[in-house]
Each structure stands twice: as C-alpha cells, then as structure tokens.
Amino acid sequence: MINFDYQTPTRLVFGKGVVNEKLASVMQQYGPRVLVTYGGGSIKRVAPGHEKSLYEEVMDVLKGSEVYELPGIQPNPKFDPSVLEGVRLCQEHHVDVILSVGGGSVLDCTKAIAGVAGTLEGKVYDHIEEAWDIVCGRKPTTAAVPIVDIITMAATGSEYDMCGVISRTETNDKLPYFARQAFPAVSFIDPTYTFTVPVKQTLAGVSDCINHIMESYFCGEHIDMNDAFMEGAIKSLVKNVKVVLDNPEDYNARAEIFYATTLGCNGIYCLGNSNGGWPMHSMEHALSAYYDITHGEGLAIITPRWMKHILDNTEGELHNQVVERIEKFGHQVFGTEGCEASIQAIHDFYREIGIPMTLPEVGIDSSRLAEMAKHVADTEHLDKAWVPLLEGDILKIFESCMA
Ligand code: NZQ
Ligand code: ZN
C-alpha cells in the first residue's frame, strides 16, 4: 500500500429537502454579496415534489442579500466567456461567496472563477493570459472566493473534489483546473432534483462515474479494501441505473447513484493505490474539446477499446497485471470469466442501457483522429501511465472506436 495524505474540507449535506432546511443558515456565514452561477435554464423548471423551481427556492433564501447572476454556463464550460465574465463580476462587485446551482459544468466553471478571482491581481480583461495560466496550473492559485453549491446532476463528483474542467475553444484545449482552494465549502445534494435529468444525461453521468472508478481500479498497485469499495459502487450503479430507466422518480435509486457519483472523483475510493494515469479521461477530453460531445458518452465509447488495447499490447509482468485487473473487474461486477468476456460485458451493458457506442453515433468521423491523438500525446503524459500509451497507441484506440 502506498502512503497517503488525505483531506477533503467539503461539508456534504445530502438528502431530500436539505436545501430548504439548511441553505439559509449556511449562506449566513458569508458576507452579503453573492454571485449565483447556473446553466441554460434547467434550474428554472419545477422538479417533481417541489412547489417552486430550484431557482425560486434559492432566490427566496437569498432575499436580503446583494445577488449577482451568471447564467448560461454551457456543458463543457468555456473559459471565454463564462470564466472571464464570472471573474469580472466577482471583481466588480467584491463578491463574498459564489453559489453554484446546476450540474458539474456549472460547478467546474465556478471553481475556475473562484480561483482566478482570488488570485489575479488586476482586472481580468487586461490579464486574460494570466487568468488562463492560473486555470492550467502554470501560475499557482493563492486564494479563492468561497464556493457553496447545489449540484443537480449525478455524474462528475465535482461537489466533492478540487477539480474543474475548462475548455478553451480557440486552442481545442480541455484541461483540468486543480486547486485545494477550489474545494466547495458546502455541497448540497438532493437526489429529487435529479428526477428531471434527461435519460441521455442520466446515462452519461453513470458512465462518467463508472469510468472515474475504473481509472482508479486499473493500476499496478492496489489493495483489497479499495477493490471491494469500487466493485460495490459500480455494481450499485449498474443496478440502479436500470431502476431509474424504468422509473425516473425512484428516490432510492437516484440517491444510490448520487452517493456513488459524489465519492467518485475525490480519491477516497483509492487511497493507497498507485495512479493509473487516467488514460481514458485524457483521451475523452480531446473528443469533447474538438467536438463538444457529452463527456460520459465519450468515455463509454473509449472504455472497452482501451481495455482491449492494453490486453493485446502488453507483455511480461505488466501483461499479467492487466489480465488480473480485467478478469477481476468483469468477475466481480458482471459475473464473467476471462478477459474477453469482461470487456464484452461492459460494452454490452452500455449498449443495453442506450449509450451510443461508436464515434460516428456521436457525430465524429475519422478526419481528425490523428490530430486528436497527437494533441493527447503532446499534452497528457500518457507515456507515463500504468500502461504507457504513445501517439500510435492513442490513434489505434480512437480508430477502434469507429465501429
Ligand atoms: O445547463 P442546464 O440548463 O442546467 O442543463 C444541463 C446540461 O444541459 C442539464 N442538467 C443539469 N442538471 C439537470 C439538468 N437537466 C435537467 N434536470 C437537472 N437536474 O444537463 C446537461 C449537462 O450538464 P453538465 O453540467 O454539463 O453535466 P455533468 O455534470 O456531467 O458535467 C460534465 C462536465 O464535467 C466535466 C466534464 O468534462 C464536463 O465538462 N468533468 C468534471 C470533473 C470534475 N470536476 O472533477 C471530472 C469529470 O471527469 C469530468 O471531466
Ligand atoms: Zn469524468
């Protein structure tokens, strides 16, 4: 077991009705100037079991505060305009706290806003490259505006981690912003808000979380307790996503999914494991940067192809490790025997629940595969991953996703 040093400062407030019960007392701990960030309008619809939309519930709580709003944050949130505009609002109005209301994209964008606004000296539109340097880690985050969030999608685990993934359109970059200061102070997680999540996004969220766990499960050094923890979480997701497909308002199934996704990206599933290098996410981020596809769909497409590639292209001790991981994964999660059956099982599961499983199905043709493979090889350090991937390997994996 590898040494670890773990701390998550985020308070999780989980369950039915928690926003109405506790948001007001949490917000009172901060000053009066609040920036509310949100997406394209899902928070303005009334979720089953609620009398008002989440937006109205939040505005009721914030009566008496000085409220500024940053609406319109898109999936795969953009540095320009969303991060820049959010920083401008924080600077102009001396915002005390940011309340993020929405999915992982809204929260990721909020983290970048908070860190850039806290660190940047000078007005953001005069220092755009410096702001980008903070986002991609070339310049350290030294402070951040505090973040409270109400997370409305079970997917990224952004509500319990210190990462925010930001896209910069003009350079086709989609990069993780990491800063300890970007951990949310308090995350509200009420599964009833996910009753309205469209099927496509529900499935993508489950696939995202399964992949977060797989990125931690597939590594060279691992421990029994973590294996059990991760296998259990994926089994819960596999079971409960089918329940939700039948009944989108099944509270317990939605809650089980949210519990797994909230812990999914925080590292708590894999304390003491070595790091596999996150190869599937590194490859997917190129797909969603170049084509703006849904992250969880890209991951589902890549997953079985990456497993097959590392099975066929390793030898010696590394190959033995790969075989052991793939076999155990399939056996524990799907009850399969052997590597090929394990890989087929995860592919079939995604197909069965309705996720598109080839790149053409999500609108990607072969014209830019080589360019994306080079971009990943140049920026993601996958040559250092548990199973190293060079540009040629990445291209082969992309090509195998075509059919
Ligand atoms: O914009 P609105 O109108 O709010 O609609 C959103 C959006 O269209 C909608 N939605 C969210 N909650 C809803 C809802 N619709 C109905 N009812 C609700 N309760 O769903 C759509 C997708 O939302 P988005 O926030 O983009 O989804 P998700 O939470 O999956 O976030 C995806 C982003 O997170 C990044 C991904 O790369 C992607 O950019 N990731 C962040 C990570 C992290 N912070 O640690 C790790 C992940 O690996 C991932 O890379
Ligand atoms: Zn992910």
GROMACS .gro file of N, CA, C and O in nm, residues 301 304-305 347 351 357-361 364 366 369 396-403:
model
   84
  301ILE      N    1  -1.762   0.500  -2.491
  301ILE     CA    2  -1.712   0.452  -2.619
  301ILE      C    3  -1.565   0.407  -2.607
  301ILE      O    4  -1.526   0.301  -2.657
  304PRO      N    5  -1.422   0.010  -2.346
  304PRO     CA    6  -1.388  -0.128  -2.385
  304PRO      C    7  -1.274  -0.134  -2.485
  304PRO      O    8  -1.197  -0.230  -2.487
  305ARG      N    9  -1.259  -0.029  -2.567
  305ARG     CA   10  -1.150  -0.029  -2.666
  305ARG      C   11  -1.014  -0.013  -2.597
  305ARG      O   12  -0.915  -0.074  -2.637
  347HIS      N   13  -1.912  -0.341  -2.254
  347HIS     CA   14  -1.965  -0.289  -2.382
  347HIS      C   15  -2.116  -0.317  -2.391
  347HIS      O   16  -2.196  -0.226  -2.420
  351ARG      N   17  -2.439  -0.057  -2.416
  351ARG     CA   18  -2.531  -0.067  -2.530
  351ARG      C   19  -2.675  -0.091  -2.481
  351ARG      O   20  -2.770  -0.028  -2.527
  357MET      N   21  -2.236   0.376  -2.885
  357MET     CA   22  -2.108   0.311  -2.856
  357MET      C   23  -2.005   0.318  -2.969
  357MET      O   24  -1.906   0.245  -2.966
  358THR      N   25  -2.028   0.407  -3.067
  358THR     CA   26  -1.923   0.432  -3.166
  358THR      C   27  -1.911   0.583  -3.186
  358THR      O   28  -2.006   0.659  -3.159
  359LEU      N   29  -1.795   0.626  -3.235
  359LEU     CA   30  -1.776   0.770  -3.257
  359LEU      C   31  -1.872   0.827  -3.362
  359LEU      O   32  -1.926   0.936  -3.340
  360PRO      N   33  -1.896   0.758  -3.474
  360PRO     CA   34  -1.992   0.816  -3.569
  360PRO      C   35  -2.129   0.842  -3.507
  360PRO      O   36  -2.197   0.938  -3.544
  361GLU      N   37  -2.169   0.759  -3.410
  361GLU     CA   38  -2.301   0.782  -3.348
  361GLU      C   39  -2.306   0.912  -3.267
  361GLU      O   40  -2.414   0.961  -3.237
  364ILE      N   41  -1.875   1.202  -3.476
  364ILE     CA   42  -1.731   1.217  -3.500
  364ILE      C   43  -1.689   1.124  -3.615
  364ILE      O   44  -1.712   1.002  -3.607
  366SER      N   45  -1.365   1.020  -3.911
  366SER     CA   46  -1.223   0.986  -3.890
  366SER      C   47  -1.127   1.099  -3.928
  366SER      O   48  -1.007   1.086  -3.911
  369LEU      N   49  -0.893   1.225  -3.625
  369LEU     CA   50  -0.845   1.132  -3.523
  369LEU      C   51  -0.694   1.147  -3.502
  369LEU      O   52  -0.645   1.149  -3.388
  396LYS      N   53  -0.467   0.426  -3.252
  396LYS     CA   54  -0.531   0.296  -3.272
  396LYS      C   55  -0.659   0.284  -3.187
  396LYS      O   56  -0.760   0.230  -3.232
  397ILE      N   57  -0.653   0.334  -3.065
  397ILE     CA   58  -0.772   0.327  -2.979
  397ILE      C   59  -0.885   0.411  -3.040
  397ILE      O   60  -0.999   0.365  -3.050
  398PHE      N   61  -0.852   0.533  -3.084
  398PHE     CA   62  -0.955   0.615  -3.149
  398PHE      C   63  -1.012   0.543  -3.271
  398PHE      O   64  -1.134   0.541  -3.292
  399GLU      N   65  -0.924   0.484  -3.352
  399GLU     CA   66  -0.972   0.417  -3.474
  399GLU      C   67  -1.063   0.300  -3.440
  399GLU      O   68  -1.163   0.275  -3.509
  400SER      N   69  -1.032   0.230  -3.330
  400SER     CA   70  -1.115   0.115  -3.296
  400SER      C   71  -1.252   0.158  -3.241
  400SER      O   72  -1.343   0.076  -3.227
  401CYS      N   73  -1.267   0.287  -3.211
  401CYS     CA   74  -1.397   0.340  -3.166
  401CYS      C   75  -1.489   0.374  -3.283
  401CYS      O   76  -1.602   0.420  -3.263
  402MET      N   77  -1.439   0.356  -3.408
  402MET     CA   78  -1.520   0.399  -3.523
  402MET      C   79  -1.634   0.300  -3.553
  402MET      O   80  -1.734   0.337  -3.613
  403ALA      N   81  -1.618   0.174  -3.516
  403ALA     CA   82  -1.723   0.075  -3.548
  403ALA      C   83  -1.740  -0.023  -3.432
  403ALA      O   84  -1.650  -0.037  -3.350
   0.00000   0.00000   0.00000
